Backbone as numpy.savetxt, mean C-alpha at the origin, in Angstrom:
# Nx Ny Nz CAx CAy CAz Cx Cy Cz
4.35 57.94 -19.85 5.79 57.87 -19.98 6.11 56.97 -21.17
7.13 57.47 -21.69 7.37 56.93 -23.29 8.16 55.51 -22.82
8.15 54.24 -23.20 8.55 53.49 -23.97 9.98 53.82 -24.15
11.22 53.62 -23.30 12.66 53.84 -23.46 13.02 53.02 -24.17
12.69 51.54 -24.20 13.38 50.57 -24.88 13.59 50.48 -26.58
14.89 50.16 -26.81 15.05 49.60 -28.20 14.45 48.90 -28.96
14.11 48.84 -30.02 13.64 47.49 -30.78 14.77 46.69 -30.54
16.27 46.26 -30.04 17.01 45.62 -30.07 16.69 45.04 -28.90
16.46 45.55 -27.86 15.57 45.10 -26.50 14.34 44.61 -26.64
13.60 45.07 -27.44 12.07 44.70 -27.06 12.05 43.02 -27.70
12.98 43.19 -28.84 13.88 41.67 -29.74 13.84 40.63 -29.09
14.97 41.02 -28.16 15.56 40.48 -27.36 14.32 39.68 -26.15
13.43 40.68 -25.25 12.51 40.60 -24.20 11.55 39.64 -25.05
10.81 39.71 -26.31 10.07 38.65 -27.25 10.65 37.45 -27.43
12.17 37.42 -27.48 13.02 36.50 -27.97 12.56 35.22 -26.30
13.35 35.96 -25.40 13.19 35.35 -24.21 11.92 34.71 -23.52
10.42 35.34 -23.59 9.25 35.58 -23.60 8.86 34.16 -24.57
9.24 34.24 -25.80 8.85 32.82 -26.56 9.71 31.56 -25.60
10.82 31.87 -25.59 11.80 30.61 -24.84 11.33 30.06 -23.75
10.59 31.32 -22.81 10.07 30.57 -21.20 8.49 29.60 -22.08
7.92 30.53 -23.04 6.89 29.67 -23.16 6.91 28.29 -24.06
7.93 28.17 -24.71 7.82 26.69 -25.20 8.72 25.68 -23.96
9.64 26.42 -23.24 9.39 25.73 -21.82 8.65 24.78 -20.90
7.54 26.04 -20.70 5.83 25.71 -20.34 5.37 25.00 -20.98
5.39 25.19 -22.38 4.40 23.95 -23.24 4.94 22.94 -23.07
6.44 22.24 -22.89 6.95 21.27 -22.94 6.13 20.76 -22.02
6.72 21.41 -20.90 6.64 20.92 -19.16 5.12 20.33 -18.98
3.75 20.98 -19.89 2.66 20.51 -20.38 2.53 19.21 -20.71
3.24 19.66 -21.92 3.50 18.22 -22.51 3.88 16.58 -22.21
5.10 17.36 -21.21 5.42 15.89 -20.39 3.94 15.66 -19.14
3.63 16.74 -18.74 2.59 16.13 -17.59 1.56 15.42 -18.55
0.96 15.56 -19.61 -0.48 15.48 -19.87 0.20 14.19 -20.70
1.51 13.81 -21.22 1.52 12.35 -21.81 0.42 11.46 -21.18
0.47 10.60 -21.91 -0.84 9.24 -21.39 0.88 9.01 -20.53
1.90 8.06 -21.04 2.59 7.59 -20.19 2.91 8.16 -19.02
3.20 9.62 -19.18 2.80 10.40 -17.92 1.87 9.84 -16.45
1.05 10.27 -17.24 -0.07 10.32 -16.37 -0.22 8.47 -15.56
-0.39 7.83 -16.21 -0.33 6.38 -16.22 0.77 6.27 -15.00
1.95 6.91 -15.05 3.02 6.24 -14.10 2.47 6.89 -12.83
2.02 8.36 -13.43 1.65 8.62 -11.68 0.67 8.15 -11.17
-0.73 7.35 -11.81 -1.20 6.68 -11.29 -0.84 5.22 -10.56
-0.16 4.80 -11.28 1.02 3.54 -10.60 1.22 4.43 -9.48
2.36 5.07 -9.35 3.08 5.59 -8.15 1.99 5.67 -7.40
1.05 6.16 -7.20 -0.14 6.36 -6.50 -0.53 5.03 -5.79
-1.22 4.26 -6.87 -1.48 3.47 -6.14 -0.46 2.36 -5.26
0.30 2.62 -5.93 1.85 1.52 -4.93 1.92 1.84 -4.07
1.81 3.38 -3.57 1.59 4.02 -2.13 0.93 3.73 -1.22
-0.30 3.48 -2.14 -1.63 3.37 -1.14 -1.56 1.50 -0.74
-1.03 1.11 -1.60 -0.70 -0.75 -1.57 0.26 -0.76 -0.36
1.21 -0.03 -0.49 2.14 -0.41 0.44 2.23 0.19 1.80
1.07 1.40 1.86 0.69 1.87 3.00 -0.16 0.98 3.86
-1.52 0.35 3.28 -2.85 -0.13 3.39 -1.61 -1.66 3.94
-0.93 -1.97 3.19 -0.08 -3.28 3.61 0.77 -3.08 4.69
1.35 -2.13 5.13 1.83 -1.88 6.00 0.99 -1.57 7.68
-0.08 -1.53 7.09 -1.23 -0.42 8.20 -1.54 -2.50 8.50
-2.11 -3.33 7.62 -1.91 -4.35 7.51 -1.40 -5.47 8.58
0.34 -5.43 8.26 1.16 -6.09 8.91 1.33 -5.61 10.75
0.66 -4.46 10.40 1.35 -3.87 12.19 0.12 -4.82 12.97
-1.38 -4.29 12.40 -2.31 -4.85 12.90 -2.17 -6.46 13.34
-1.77 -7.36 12.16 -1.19 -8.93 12.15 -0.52 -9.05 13.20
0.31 -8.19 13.28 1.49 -8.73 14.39 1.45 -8.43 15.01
0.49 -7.33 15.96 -0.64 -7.02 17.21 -1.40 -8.54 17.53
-1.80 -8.90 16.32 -2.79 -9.68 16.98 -2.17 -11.15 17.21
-1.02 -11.40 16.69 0.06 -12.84 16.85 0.45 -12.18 18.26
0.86 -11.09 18.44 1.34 -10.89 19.85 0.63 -11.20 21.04
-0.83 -11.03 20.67 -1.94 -11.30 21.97 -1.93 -12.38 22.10
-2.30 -13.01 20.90 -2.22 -14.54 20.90 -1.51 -15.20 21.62
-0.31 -15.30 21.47 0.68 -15.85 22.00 1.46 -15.32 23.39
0.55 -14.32 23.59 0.69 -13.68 25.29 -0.12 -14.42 25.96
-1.11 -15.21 24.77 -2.61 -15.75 25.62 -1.80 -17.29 26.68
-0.49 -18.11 25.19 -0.32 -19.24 25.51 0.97 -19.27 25.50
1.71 -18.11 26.10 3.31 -18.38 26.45 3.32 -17.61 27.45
4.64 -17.73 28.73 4.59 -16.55 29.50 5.18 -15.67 29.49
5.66 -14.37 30.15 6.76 -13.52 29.59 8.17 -14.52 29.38
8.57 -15.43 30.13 9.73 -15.86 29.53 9.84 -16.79 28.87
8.48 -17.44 28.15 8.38 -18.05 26.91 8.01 -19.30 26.94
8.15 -20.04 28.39 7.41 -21.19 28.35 6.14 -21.60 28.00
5.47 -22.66 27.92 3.94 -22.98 27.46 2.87 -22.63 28.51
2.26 -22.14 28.09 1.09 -21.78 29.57 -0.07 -23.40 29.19
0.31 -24.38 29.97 -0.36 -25.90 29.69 -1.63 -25.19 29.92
-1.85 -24.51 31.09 -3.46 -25.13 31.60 -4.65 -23.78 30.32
-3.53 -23.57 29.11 -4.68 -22.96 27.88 -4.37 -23.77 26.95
-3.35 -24.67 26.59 -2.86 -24.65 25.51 -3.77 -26.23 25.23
-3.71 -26.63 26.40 -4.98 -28.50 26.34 -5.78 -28.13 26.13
-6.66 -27.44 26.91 -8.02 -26.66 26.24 -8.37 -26.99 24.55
-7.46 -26.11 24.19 -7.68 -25.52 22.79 -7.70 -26.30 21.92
-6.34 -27.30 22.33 -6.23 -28.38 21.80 -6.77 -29.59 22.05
-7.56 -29.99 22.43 -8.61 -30.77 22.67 -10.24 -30.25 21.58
-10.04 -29.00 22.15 -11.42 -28.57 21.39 -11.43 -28.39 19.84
-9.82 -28.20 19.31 -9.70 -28.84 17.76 -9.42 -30.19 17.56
-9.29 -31.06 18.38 -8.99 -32.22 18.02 -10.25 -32.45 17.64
-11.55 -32.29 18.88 -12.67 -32.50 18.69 -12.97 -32.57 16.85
-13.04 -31.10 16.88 -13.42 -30.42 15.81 -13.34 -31.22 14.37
-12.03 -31.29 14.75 -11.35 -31.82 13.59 -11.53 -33.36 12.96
-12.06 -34.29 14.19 -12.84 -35.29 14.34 -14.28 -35.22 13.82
-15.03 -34.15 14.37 -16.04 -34.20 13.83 -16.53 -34.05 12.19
-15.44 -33.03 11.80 -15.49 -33.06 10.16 -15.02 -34.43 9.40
-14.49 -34.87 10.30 -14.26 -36.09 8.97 -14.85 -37.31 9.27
-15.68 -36.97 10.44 -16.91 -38.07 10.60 -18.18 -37.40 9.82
-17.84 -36.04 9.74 -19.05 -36.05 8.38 -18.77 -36.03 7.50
-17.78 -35.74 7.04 -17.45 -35.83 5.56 -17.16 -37.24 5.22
-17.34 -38.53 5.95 -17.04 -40.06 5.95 -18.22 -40.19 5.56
-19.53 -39.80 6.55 -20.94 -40.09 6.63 -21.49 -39.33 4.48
-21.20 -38.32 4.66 -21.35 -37.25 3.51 -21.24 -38.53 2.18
-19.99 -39.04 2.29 -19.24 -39.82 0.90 -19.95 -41.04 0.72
-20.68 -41.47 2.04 -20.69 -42.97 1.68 -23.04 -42.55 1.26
-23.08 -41.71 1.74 -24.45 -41.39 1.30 -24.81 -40.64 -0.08
């Protein structure tokens, strides 16, 4: 089957045909910039920063919650018979380092 179209059409269809493709090349162009590319690696990783930080904070504040389920009660008072414990066994602690680090300085 013959070819109906005009050269004023076929003009025209080439004309349009170049237009979508320097389009495309642009649209190329902007992806493959270095600055391009560069920001979407930023964006990327800010994602993964602020995901990984977020995944993060939930975990943190799981584990402040146990904690403090360990040495408050549901209505918030001190649970004494953990809280001497603990605190005794850092006082200790805390004694003991600076009886070595006393012993440490003067040797």
């Amino acid at each position: 089957m013959p070819d109906a179209r005009t050269p004023a059409q076929i003009e025209a269809d080439i004309a349009r045909r170049r237009q979508e493709l320097a389009v495309t090349l642009d649209e190329i162009g902007v992806r493959m910039h270095p600055s391009t590319i560069i920001g979407d690696a930023k964006a990327k990783v800010a994602s993964k920063v602020d995901h990984t930080a977020g995944r993060a904070y939930v975990a943190a504040n799981r584990v402040v919650s146990e904690v403090r389920s360990r040495f408050v009660t549901e209505d918030g008072s001190p649970r004494l018979e953990r809280i001497v414990p603990v605190a005794m066994v850092a006082v200790g602690v805390i004694g003991l380092l600076t009886v070595s680090s006393r012993r440490r300085g003067r040797g």
